[in-house]
Amino acid sequence: MSKARGIWVFLTLALVLTTVGTSFADTRSVPSADRLPPEHWAYDAMLNLAADNLISGLPARLFAGDRLFNRLEMAEIVASAVDNALGRKLSASQVALITKLIEEFRPEIAFQNALVLEKWSNREESGSPNSMVLTGYVRGIAEDDSGDADSLLLIPYRVSALVNFSEDMLGACMFSEREDKFFLQRRNDPQPGKIMIKGYGEDFTWEIGRDYFWWGPCYASSLILSDNSAGFWNAAGSKEFSFGPFFGRVKISQFASAFEDEGQMLYLFGRRYERTLSHGWNIGISETAKTGKMPNPLILVLPFYLYQHLFHEVDEEFNTLYSIDFLYAARPSYQIYGELLIDDITSPRIFGGGFERPRKTGWTLGVYLPRMLSKNKLSTFRAEYVYIDRLTYGATREDYPLLAYIHNTEVIGHAIGPNSKALYLRWERSLAEKLSVICEYVDRHEVEAQNPRRNNERAVSFLFTYDISPDKSIGVRLAPYTTRMPDGSRSSGTIYQIRATAAF
């Protein structure tokens, strides 16, 4: 069997084993608090619906990267779109988009307002069983950097095709050039950003293709699995299980991926457990494993740490990470969330104290105020702090550097990488009916200055935007910044931008 065929047989087997199972309920009911990556197909659908003025108070530019949403927030927007759509004559593509959004966020909608599902199921009109929607945006940016007198014209774009194969199956293909977002980074991935097929069942979903993943509620970046690196060719699935009255219902998601890096075939696996507790608590436990050897199918059912120690032949080429995250949102006025990553941590010695090896962990703590100053006007505030140890994401063994938690030179986890700490602040405010401002602040430093991995950076951004119509906007951005180099020298300047966005 050829290497390529073996990879696809393996991924197909992973998909089948992931999605086959039984549970004790008829419908999905475990909501997730995970933040959606910018590449999620729901943003494409929302771009189209917002451009058609089906989403009250939210212009299309917000779904082009100006704001990001978690699954609970997106479910509220879908519910709003349903209320607006029921009083209008819809096209077949609009019906198809809303139907697929309801399928995607059914657990979150049912958790917040199950009446929305009933409203949509009782509508009179129906969409075409198979249709395609072309959606996306083009953003022109005229930029001048006073720090190095560099002026250029940037054209971030995104073009997506959403294919409604049937009531239970969606296809998506996306090409994009992403604008730098949080940590002064710009990426240009020459491959398709996304090309995948996704299916929905009563209490499970499955997906196969090239896609990005994001696990956890953190906004700026996830510690264990984020879209910082390029997308993965993978097979993925999620299913809900009932573990009795004590543990309740748990949503289990996992994926299997294979890719080539520096001539070496590598395999990446991930598994996540999510549960909703009472009083607004959402918790998640995630594990990932990167290995240089083709594992046996038991890796799909055994905890990765247990699998590594049961099959000693894989131990030399196996790297496992774990994380636990939470979101507390008992009241609509605030949310508190956090994540703890454990790459490698050694128990302290009984005598003598200290650790046998350096600690390799990271943590994030954040707070979000969705109604900071006014109930009538949009006014949100978010503060997020992250700390990552020096050796986190590094290879388990120095003689096998490909086991480092990277994909195509980029960290699979948090965008700031190891040996870093950062504070991220974001404030968004409506100044008038069509005028708004977004203020962002980033302050990033290395943890151990004697062995820096990257420069220290501090930046402030003020983005003023005027929405000409739901699908068109213009804006001005001012971003003063300061960078301290490893040799101690400093550079500073201000980025000036004129921005124009058109969605379709």
Short mmCIF file of C-alpha atoms in Angstrom, two decimals:
data_model
loop_
_atom_site.label_atom_id
_atom_site.label_comp_id
_atom_site.label_asym_id
_atom_site.label_seq_id
_atom_site.Cartn_x
_atom_site.Cartn_y
_atom_site.Cartn_z
CA MET A 1 0.00 0.00 0.00
CA SER A 2 1.38 3.44 -0.93
CA LYS A 3 2.10 6.01 1.75
CA ALA A 4 -0.63 8.39 0.53
CA ARG A 5 -3.24 5.64 0.35
CA GLY A 6 -2.25 4.39 3.78
CA ILE A 7 -2.77 7.87 5.23
CA TRP A 8 -6.26 8.20 3.80
CA VAL A 9 -7.25 4.70 4.90
CA PHE A 10 -6.04 5.59 8.37
CA LEU A 11 -7.98 8.88 8.44
CA THR A 12 -11.14 7.18 7.19
CA LEU A 13 -10.82 4.53 9.91
CA ALA A 14 -10.37 7.30 12.47
CA LEU A 15 -13.50 9.02 11.27
CA VAL A 16 -15.60 5.85 11.41
CA LEU A 17 -14.42 4.87 14.88
CA THR A 18 -14.90 8.41 16.13
CA THR A 19 -18.52 8.77 15.10
CA VAL A 20 -19.85 5.27 15.73
CA GLY A 21 -21.38 4.80 19.16
CA THR A 22 -24.59 5.01 21.14
CA SER A 23 -26.05 7.35 23.71
CA PHE A 24 -29.21 7.54 25.76
CA ALA A 25 -30.85 10.63 24.32
CA ASP A 26 -32.43 11.48 21.00
CA THR A 27 -30.95 14.94 20.38
CA ARG A 28 -27.71 16.79 21.05
CA SER A 29 -27.91 18.81 24.24
CA VAL A 30 -24.35 19.63 25.45
CA PRO A 31 -23.55 23.26 24.54
CA SER A 32 -19.97 24.34 23.99
CA ALA A 33 -18.29 27.60 25.06
CA ASP A 34 -15.42 27.25 22.56
CA ARG A 35 -14.48 30.37 20.65
CA LEU A 36 -14.87 29.98 16.87
CA PRO A 37 -11.69 30.44 14.81
CA PRO A 38 -11.93 33.08 12.05
CA GLU A 39 -11.88 30.30 9.46
CA HIS A 40 -15.04 28.62 10.75
CA TRP A 41 -17.67 28.30 8.04
CA ALA A 42 -20.28 29.99 10.25
CA TYR A 43 -18.55 33.34 9.65
CA ASP A 44 -18.98 32.78 5.91
CA ALA A 45 -22.69 32.13 6.35
CA MET A 46 -23.08 35.14 8.63
CA LEU A 47 -21.25 37.37 6.13
CA ASN A 48 -23.87 36.50 3.55
CA LEU A 49 -26.85 36.91 5.88
CA ALA A 50 -25.54 40.18 7.34
CA ALA A 51 -24.96 41.57 3.85
CA ASP A 52 -28.64 40.79 3.16
CA ASN A 53 -29.60 42.68 6.34
CA LEU A 54 -30.95 39.56 8.06
CA ILE A 55 -28.96 40.15 11.26
CA SER A 56 -30.11 43.19 13.20
CA GLY A 57 -27.43 45.56 14.46
CA LEU A 58 -24.44 43.53 13.24
CA PRO A 59 -22.80 44.64 9.99
CA ALA A 60 -21.02 42.12 7.80
CA ARG A 61 -17.54 43.47 8.65
CA LEU A 62 -17.81 42.03 12.15
CA PHE A 63 -17.79 38.53 10.61
CA ALA A 64 -14.77 39.47 8.48
CA GLY A 65 -12.53 39.47 11.54
CA ASP A 66 -13.44 42.68 13.38
CA ARG A 67 -14.98 40.61 16.16
CA LEU A 68 -14.85 36.92 17.07
CA PHE A 69 -17.56 34.91 18.78
CA ASN A 70 -17.84 31.79 20.89
CA ARG A 71 -20.45 29.17 20.16
CA LEU A 72 -22.91 30.48 22.74
CA GLU A 73 -22.72 33.99 21.28
CA MET A 74 -23.11 32.69 17.75
CA ALA A 75 -26.20 30.75 18.80
CA GLU A 76 -27.78 34.04 19.98
CA ILE A 77 -27.07 35.59 16.58
CA VAL A 78 -28.60 32.62 14.79
CA ALA A 79 -31.71 32.98 16.95
CA SER A 80 -31.91 36.66 16.00
CA ALA A 81 -31.55 35.76 12.31
CA VAL A 82 -34.45 33.30 12.65
CA ASP A 83 -36.70 35.98 14.14
CA ASN A 84 -35.83 38.39 11.32
CA ALA A 85 -36.18 35.75 8.61
CA LEU A 86 -39.64 34.48 9.59
CA GLY A 87 -41.23 37.76 8.57
CA ARG A 88 -39.56 37.93 5.17
CA LYS A 89 -39.62 36.11 1.86
CA LEU A 90 -36.38 34.16 1.76
CA SER A 91 -34.35 32.82 -1.12
CA ALA A 92 -33.44 29.15 -1.26
CA SER A 93 -29.82 29.94 -0.35
CA GLN A 94 -30.86 31.97 2.70
CA VAL A 95 -33.05 29.14 3.94
CA ALA A 96 -30.19 26.69 3.40
CA LEU A 97 -27.70 28.87 5.31
CA ILE A 98 -29.98 29.36 8.31
CA THR A 99 -30.87 25.67 8.37
CA LYS A 100 -27.21 24.66 8.44
CA LEU A 101 -26.42 27.24 11.13
CA ILE A 102 -29.21 25.78 13.26
CA GLU A 103 -27.76 22.30 12.78
CA GLU A 104 -24.28 23.52 13.70
CA PHE A 105 -25.37 25.32 16.87
CA ARG A 106 -28.36 23.18 17.82
CA PRO A 107 -27.04 22.28 21.32
CA GLU A 108 -26.30 25.92 22.13
CA ILE A 109 -29.65 27.14 20.75
CA ALA A 110 -31.53 24.44 22.66
CA PHE A 111 -29.67 25.41 25.82
CA GLN A 112 -30.59 29.10 25.47
CA ASN A 113 -33.98 29.12 23.75
CA ALA A 114 -35.38 25.88 22.38
CA LEU A 115 -38.40 27.78 21.02
CA VAL A 116 -36.19 28.99 18.15
CA LEU A 117 -35.86 25.43 16.87
CA GLU A 118 -39.62 25.00 16.92
CA LYS A 119 -40.18 28.30 15.10
CA TRP A 120 -37.86 27.35 12.28
CA SER A 121 -39.17 23.81 11.92
CA ASN A 122 -42.75 25.14 11.58
CA ARG A 123 -41.98 27.66 8.82
CA GLU A 124 -43.92 27.26 5.59
CA GLU A 125 -41.25 27.79 2.92
CA SER A 126 -38.34 25.39 2.41
CA GLY A 127 -35.02 25.70 0.62
CA SER A 128 -33.44 23.68 -2.13
CA PRO A 129 -32.04 20.37 -0.87
CA ASN A 130 -28.80 21.03 -2.76
CA SER A 131 -27.55 24.55 -3.45
CA MET A 132 -24.31 26.51 -3.41
CA VAL A 133 -23.66 29.92 -1.89
CA LEU A 134 -20.63 32.03 -2.79
CA THR A 135 -19.75 34.41 0.02
CA GLY A 136 -16.83 36.36 1.41
CA TYR A 137 -15.30 39.82 1.59
CA VAL A 138 -12.58 41.99 0.09
CA ARG A 139 -10.79 44.53 2.27
CA GLY A 140 -8.49 47.16 0.85
CA ILE A 141 -5.96 48.65 3.29
CA ALA A 142 -3.71 51.59 2.47
CA GLU A 143 -1.01 51.41 5.17
CA ASP A 144 1.86 53.65 6.15
CA ASP A 145 4.37 52.75 8.87
CA SER A 146 6.07 55.83 10.28
CA GLY A 147 8.67 53.64 11.94
CA ASP A 148 10.36 52.61 8.68
CA ALA A 149 8.59 54.86 6.16
CA ASP A 150 7.07 51.82 4.54
CA SER A 151 3.85 52.41 2.62
CA LEU A 152 1.92 49.65 0.90
CA LEU A 153 -1.48 48.54 -0.26
CA LEU A 154 -2.81 45.40 1.40
CA ILE A 155 -5.78 43.43 0.14
CA PRO A 156 -6.86 40.81 2.70
CA TYR A 157 -9.63 38.75 1.21
CA ARG A 158 -11.77 35.72 1.78
CA VAL A 159 -13.80 33.80 -0.76
CA SER A 160 -15.84 30.80 0.34
CA ALA A 161 -18.19 28.40 -1.36
CA LEU A 162 -20.74 26.70 0.89
CA VAL A 163 -22.46 23.71 -0.66
CA ASN A 164 -25.69 22.38 0.81
CA PHE A 165 -25.47 18.73 -0.27
CA SER A 166 -28.49 17.62 1.74
CA GLU A 167 -30.31 18.31 4.99
CA ASP A 168 -27.56 16.49 6.89
CA MET A 169 -24.42 17.38 4.92
CA LEU A 170 -22.49 20.59 4.25
CA GLY A 171 -19.42 21.25 2.12
CA ALA A 172 -17.12 24.27 2.34
CA CYS A 173 -14.12 25.53 0.40
CA MET A 174 -12.34 28.72 1.43
CA PHE A 175 -9.39 30.72 0.08
CA SER A 176 -8.08 33.66 2.04
CA GLU A 177 -5.19 35.89 2.88
CA ARG A 178 -5.47 36.72 6.53
CA GLU A 179 -4.84 40.09 8.11
CA ASP A 180 -2.62 40.20 11.18
CA LYS A 181 -4.81 40.14 14.24
CA PHE A 182 -3.48 39.93 17.78
CA PHE A 183 0.28 39.65 17.93
CA LEU A 184 1.57 41.68 14.96
CA GLN A 185 1.84 38.61 12.74
CA ARG A 186 0.84 38.24 9.11
CA ARG A 187 0.40 34.85 7.44
CA ASN A 188 0.18 33.81 3.84
CA ASP A 189 -0.85 30.20 3.39
CA PRO A 190 -0.72 29.24 -0.31
CA GLN A 191 -2.98 26.20 0.13
CA PRO A 192 -6.77 26.37 0.37
CA GLY A 193 -7.62 27.63 3.84
CA LYS A 194 -10.45 25.14 4.11
CA ILE A 195 -11.90 22.35 2.02
CA MET A 196 -14.09 19.96 3.93
CA ILE A 197 -17.37 18.06 4.14
CA LYS A 198 -19.33 18.05 7.38
CA GLY A 199 -22.30 15.92 8.38
CA TYR A 200 -24.86 16.17 11.18
CA GLY A 201 -26.71 13.47 13.09
CA GLU A 202 -29.07 13.57 16.04
CA ASP A 203 -26.31 13.62 18.65
CA PHE A 204 -23.09 13.56 16.62
CA THR A 205 -21.24 15.40 13.86
CA TRP A 206 -18.43 14.31 11.56
CA GLU A 207 -16.00 16.08 9.27
CA ILE A 208 -13.31 15.15 6.77
CA GLY A 209 -11.00 17.43 4.78
CA ARG A 210 -8.63 20.34 5.48
CA ASP A 211 -9.71 22.57 8.33
CA TYR A 212 -8.58 24.62 11.33
CA PHE A 213 -9.29 23.69 14.94
CA TRP A 214 -9.82 25.74 18.06
CA TRP A 215 -10.43 24.33 21.54
CA GLY A 216 -11.31 26.47 24.53
CA PRO A 217 -13.00 29.79 25.36
CA CYS A 218 -9.91 32.06 25.21
CA TYR A 219 -10.16 34.95 22.75
CA ALA A 220 -6.65 35.90 21.60
CA SER A 221 -5.45 32.32 21.20
CA SER A 222 -5.94 28.84 22.62
CA LEU A 223 -3.11 27.16 24.50
CA ILE A 224 -3.54 23.60 23.30
CA LEU A 225 -5.13 23.89 19.85
CA SER A 226 -5.61 27.08 17.86
CA ASP A 227 -5.52 28.27 14.27
CA ASN A 228 -2.04 29.74 14.69
CA SER A 229 -0.63 27.11 12.32
CA ALA A 230 -1.89 26.13 8.89
CA GLY A 231 -4.92 23.89 8.56
CA PHE A 232 -4.74 20.09 8.86
CA TRP A 233 -5.95 17.38 6.54
CA ASN A 234 -7.92 15.34 9.02
CA ALA A 235 -10.89 13.20 9.93
CA ALA A 236 -12.86 14.49 12.90
CA GLY A 237 -16.06 13.82 14.77
CA SER A 238 -17.93 14.59 17.96
CA LYS A 239 -20.62 12.69 19.82
CA GLU A 240 -22.52 13.01 23.06
CA PHE A 241 -22.60 10.23 25.61
CA SER A 242 -24.60 9.78 28.79
CA PHE A 243 -22.59 8.53 31.77
CA GLY A 244 -25.42 8.27 34.22
CA PRO A 245 -26.90 10.70 36.75
CA PHE A 246 -23.55 11.51 38.41
CA PHE A 247 -21.41 12.48 35.39
CA GLY A 248 -24.34 13.37 33.12
CA ARG A 249 -23.97 13.99 29.40
CA VAL A 250 -20.50 14.59 27.98
CA LYS A 251 -19.59 15.72 24.49
CA ILE A 252 -16.48 13.95 23.18
CA SER A 253 -14.73 15.34 20.11
CA GLN A 254 -11.62 14.03 18.43
CA PHE A 255 -9.64 14.20 15.22
CA ALA A 256 -6.80 12.34 13.51
CA SER A 257 -4.38 14.03 11.14
CA ALA A 258 -1.27 13.10 9.18
CA PHE A 259 1.15 15.55 7.58
CA GLU A 260 4.73 15.75 6.32
CA ASP A 261 7.21 18.13 7.94
CA GLU A 262 10.88 18.39 6.89
CA GLY A 263 10.59 15.09 5.03
CA GLN A 264 9.20 13.21 8.04
CA MET A 265 5.66 11.82 8.18
CA LEU A 266 4.03 12.88 11.44
CA TYR A 267 0.65 12.13 13.05
CA LEU A 268 -1.40 14.42 15.26
CA PHE A 269 -4.37 13.33 17.36
CA GLY A 270 -6.67 15.35 19.58
CA ARG A 271 -9.51 14.55 21.93
CA ARG A 272 -11.75 16.87 23.96
CA TYR A 273 -14.35 16.27 26.68
CA GLU A 274 -16.94 18.99 27.39
CA ARG A 275 -19.62 19.22 30.01
CA THR A 276 -22.04 21.91 31.15
CA LEU A 277 -22.41 22.23 34.90
CA SER A 278 -25.06 24.16 36.79
CA HIS A 279 -24.98 27.91 37.41
CA GLY A 280 -23.31 28.89 34.16
CA TRP A 281 -20.24 26.65 34.30
CA ASN A 282 -18.76 25.10 31.16
CA ILE A 283 -15.65 22.95 31.53
CA GLY A 284 -13.46 21.16 29.03
CA ILE A 285 -10.55 18.71 29.19
CA SER A 286 -8.38 18.29 26.10
CA GLU A 287 -5.47 16.09 25.13
CA THR A 288 -3.29 15.99 22.03
CA ALA A 289 -0.56 13.63 20.88
CA LYS A 290 2.08 14.08 18.19
CA THR A 291 3.98 11.01 17.04
CA GLY A 292 6.42 10.00 14.35
CA LYS A 293 5.17 6.41 14.11
CA MET A 294 1.92 5.09 12.72
CA PRO A 295 -0.09 4.20 15.85
CA ASN A 296 -2.54 1.35 16.15
CA PRO A 297 -6.33 2.01 16.31
CA LEU A 298 -6.39 1.79 20.12
CA ILE A 299 -5.15 5.37 20.20
CA LEU A 300 -8.69 6.38 19.19
CA VAL A 301 -10.19 5.05 22.43
CA LEU A 302 -7.39 5.11 25.03
CA PRO A 303 -6.19 8.25 26.83
CA PHE A 304 -3.00 9.28 25.06
CA TYR A 305 -0.83 9.19 28.18
CA LEU A 306 -2.01 5.64 28.93
CA TYR A 307 -1.50 4.60 25.31
CA GLN A 308 2.06 5.92 25.38
CA HIS A 309 2.95 3.81 28.41
CA LEU A 310 1.17 0.66 27.31
CA PHE A 311 2.97 0.57 23.97
CA HIS A 312 6.57 1.25 24.83
CA GLU A 313 7.73 1.08 21.23
CA VAL A 314 6.10 4.48 20.60
CA ASP A 315 7.55 6.17 23.67
CA GLU A 316 10.64 7.51 21.92
CA GLU A 317 8.56 9.30 19.30
CA PHE A 318 5.48 10.44 21.22
CA ASN A 319 4.64 13.83 22.73
CA THR A 320 1.44 14.39 24.73
CA LEU A 321 -0.12 17.62 26.01
CA TYR A 322 -3.13 18.14 28.28
CA SER A 323 -5.26 21.16 29.13
CA ILE A 324 -8.29 22.04 31.21
CA ASP A 325 -10.44 25.12 30.57
CA PHE A 326 -13.53 26.74 32.03
CA LEU A 327 -16.05 29.49 31.35
CA TYR A 328 -18.32 30.94 34.01
CA ALA A 329 -21.24 32.95 32.64
CA ALA A 330 -24.03 32.71 35.20
CA ARG A 331 -25.01 36.34 34.56
CA PRO A 332 -25.26 38.14 31.22
CA SER A 333 -23.20 41.05 32.57
CA TYR A 334 -19.86 39.24 32.71
CA GLN A 335 -17.93 36.11 31.80
CA ILE A 336 -14.81 34.68 33.47
CA TYR A 337 -12.74 32.07 31.69
CA GLY A 338 -9.32 30.43 31.74
CA GLU A 339 -7.15 27.57 30.55
CA LEU A 340 -4.25 25.58 32.01
CA LEU A 341 -1.86 23.71 29.70
CA ILE A 342 0.44 20.92 30.89
CA ASP A 343 3.12 19.98 28.39
CA ASP A 344 5.43 18.32 30.89
CA ILE A 345 5.63 18.70 34.65
CA THR A 346 7.72 16.59 37.01
CA SER A 347 6.67 15.93 40.61
CA PRO A 348 8.91 17.62 43.20
CA ARG A 349 11.52 15.51 44.98
CA ILE A 350 10.60 14.31 48.45
CA PHE A 351 13.95 15.42 49.84
CA GLY A 352 15.85 18.45 48.67
CA GLY A 353 12.98 20.23 46.95
CA GLY A 354 12.89 21.54 43.43
CA PHE A 355 11.99 19.87 40.18
CA GLU A 356 14.07 17.29 38.37
CA ARG A 357 13.32 18.99 35.05
CA PRO A 358 12.14 22.49 34.14
CA ARG A 359 8.40 22.97 34.23
CA LYS A 360 6.62 23.16 30.86
CA THR A 361 3.18 24.69 31.43
CA GLY A 362 1.08 27.66 30.39
CA TRP A 363 -2.04 29.38 31.62
CA THR A 364 -4.55 32.02 30.53
CA LEU A 365 -7.08 33.97 32.56
CA GLY A 366 -9.64 36.34 31.07
CA VAL A 367 -12.75 38.39 31.81
CA TYR A 368 -15.35 39.66 29.36
CA LEU A 369 -17.98 42.35 29.98
CA PRO A 370 -20.54 42.31 27.14
CA ARG A 371 -22.39 45.39 28.52
CA MET A 372 -19.73 47.54 30.07
CA LEU A 373 -21.21 51.05 29.98
CA SER A 374 -24.65 50.98 28.41
CA LYS A 375 -27.51 48.61 27.78
CA ASN A 376 -28.75 50.59 24.77
CA LYS A 377 -25.44 50.95 22.90
CA LEU A 378 -22.80 48.36 22.18
CA SER A 379 -20.04 48.60 24.77
CA THR A 380 -17.85 45.58 25.48
CA PHE A 381 -14.57 45.09 27.32
CA ARG A 382 -12.21 42.12 27.46
CA ALA A 383 -8.98 41.54 29.39
CA GLU A 384 -6.83 38.44 28.89
CA TYR A 385 -3.45 37.52 30.38
CA VAL A 386 -1.33 34.56 29.27
CA TYR A 387 1.91 33.09 30.65
CA ILE A 388 3.87 30.28 28.96
CA ASP A 389 7.05 28.64 30.32
CA ARG A 390 10.31 28.71 28.38
CA LEU A 391 10.36 25.08 27.23
CA THR A 392 6.62 24.64 26.63
CA TYR A 393 5.78 23.27 23.15
CA GLY A 394 9.36 22.02 22.81
CA ALA A 395 10.34 18.50 21.78
CA THR A 396 10.09 15.87 24.50
CA ARG A 397 13.58 14.66 23.58
CA GLU A 398 16.34 16.82 22.14
CA ASP A 399 17.38 14.11 19.68
CA TYR A 400 13.94 14.18 18.04
CA PRO A 401 13.10 17.86 17.39
CA LEU A 402 10.19 17.04 15.07
CA LEU A 403 8.16 16.10 18.15
CA ALA A 404 7.98 19.79 19.05
CA TYR A 405 4.39 21.06 19.05
CA ILE A 406 4.69 22.81 15.70
CA HIS A 407 3.20 22.46 12.22
CA ASN A 408 4.96 24.07 9.24
CA THR A 409 7.22 26.07 11.62
CA GLU A 410 4.22 27.53 13.52
CA VAL A 411 3.19 26.59 17.06
CA ILE A 412 -0.01 24.55 17.06
CA GLY A 413 -1.02 26.16 20.34
CA HIS A 414 -0.87 29.78 21.49
CA ALA A 415 0.32 32.38 18.98
CA ILE A 416 2.87 34.00 21.32
CA GLY A 417 4.75 30.72 21.60
CA PRO A 418 7.02 29.60 24.47
CA ASN A 419 8.96 31.80 26.91
CA SER A 420 6.33 34.52 26.69
CA LYS A 421 3.79 36.45 28.71
CA ALA A 422 1.26 38.88 27.31
CA LEU A 423 -1.61 41.15 28.28
CA TYR A 424 -4.39 41.70 25.75
CA LEU A 425 -7.14 44.31 26.22
CA ARG A 426 -10.06 45.03 23.88
CA TRP A 427 -12.79 47.66 24.11
CA GLU A 428 -15.55 48.12 21.54
CA ARG A 429 -18.02 50.98 21.64
CA SER A 430 -20.81 52.32 19.41
CA LEU A 431 -20.36 56.10 19.08
CA ALA A 432 -23.40 56.61 16.86
CA GLU A 433 -25.87 54.53 14.86
CA LYS A 434 -23.28 53.62 12.20
CA LEU A 435 -20.04 54.74 13.81
CA SER A 436 -18.01 52.59 16.21
CA VAL A 437 -14.53 52.31 17.65
CA ILE A 438 -12.45 49.28 18.62
CA CYS A 439 -9.46 49.83 20.91
CA GLU A 440 -6.92 47.05 21.40
CA TYR A 441 -3.77 46.88 23.52
CA VAL A 442 -1.08 44.19 23.42
CA ASP A 443 1.94 44.02 25.74
CA ARG A 444 4.16 40.99 25.16
CA HIS A 445 7.46 40.08 26.84
CA GLU A 446 9.77 37.12 27.03
CA VAL A 447 9.68 35.26 30.35
CA GLU A 448 13.43 34.71 30.74
CA ALA A 449 15.28 37.72 29.41
CA GLN A 450 18.65 35.99 29.47
CA ASN A 451 17.46 33.54 26.82
CA PRO A 452 14.91 35.47 24.72
CA ARG A 453 12.96 33.72 22.01
CA ARG A 454 11.43 36.84 20.48
CA ASN A 455 11.30 40.60 20.77
CA ASN A 456 9.29 42.47 23.36
CA GLU A 457 6.37 44.24 21.73
CA ARG A 458 3.84 46.80 22.86
CA ALA A 459 1.10 48.15 20.62
CA VAL A 460 -2.11 50.16 20.86
CA SER A 461 -4.71 50.17 18.09
CA PHE A 462 -7.64 52.56 17.53
CA LEU A 463 -10.00 51.50 14.73
CA PHE A 464 -12.82 53.91 13.82
CA THR A 465 -15.35 52.41 11.41
CA TYR A 466 -18.36 53.84 9.63
CA ASP A 467 -20.88 51.37 8.21
CA ILE A 468 -22.17 52.78 4.94
CA SER A 469 -24.55 49.83 4.60
CA PRO A 470 -24.74 46.35 6.14
CA ASP A 471 -22.28 45.04 3.53
CA LYS A 472 -19.93 48.05 3.12
CA SER A 473 -17.83 50.04 5.56
CA ILE A 474 -14.87 52.41 5.69
CA GLY A 475 -12.48 52.93 8.55
CA VAL A 476 -9.32 54.54 9.88
CA ARG A 477 -6.83 52.77 12.11
CA LEU A 478 -4.02 54.26 14.21
CA ALA A 479 -1.63 51.85 15.91
CA PRO A 480 1.39 53.19 17.84
CA TYR A 481 3.89 50.47 18.72
CA THR A 482 7.26 49.90 20.41
CA THR A 483 9.58 46.94 19.88
CA ARG A 484 12.64 46.08 21.98
CA MET A 485 15.19 43.92 20.19
CA PRO A 486 17.19 41.12 21.87
CA ASP A 487 20.30 43.37 21.81
CA GLY A 488 18.49 45.99 23.88
CA SER A 489 17.82 48.47 21.10
CA ARG A 490 14.35 49.86 20.56
CA SER A 491 12.28 50.83 17.55
CA SER A 492 8.95 52.60 17.53
CA GLY A 493 6.47 54.06 15.12
CA THR A 494 2.82 54.35 14.25
CA ILE A 495 0.85 52.39 11.68
CA TYR A 496 -1.71 54.46 9.80
CA GLN A 497 -4.40 52.68 7.81
CA ILE A 498 -7.36 53.60 5.65
CA ARG A 499 -9.62 50.58 5.32
CA ALA A 500 -12.53 49.75 3.05
CA THR A 501 -14.50 46.50 3.39
CA ALA A 502 -17.12 45.03 1.06
CA ALA A 503 -18.90 41.76 1.83
CA PHE A 504 -21.03 39.59 -0.43
#
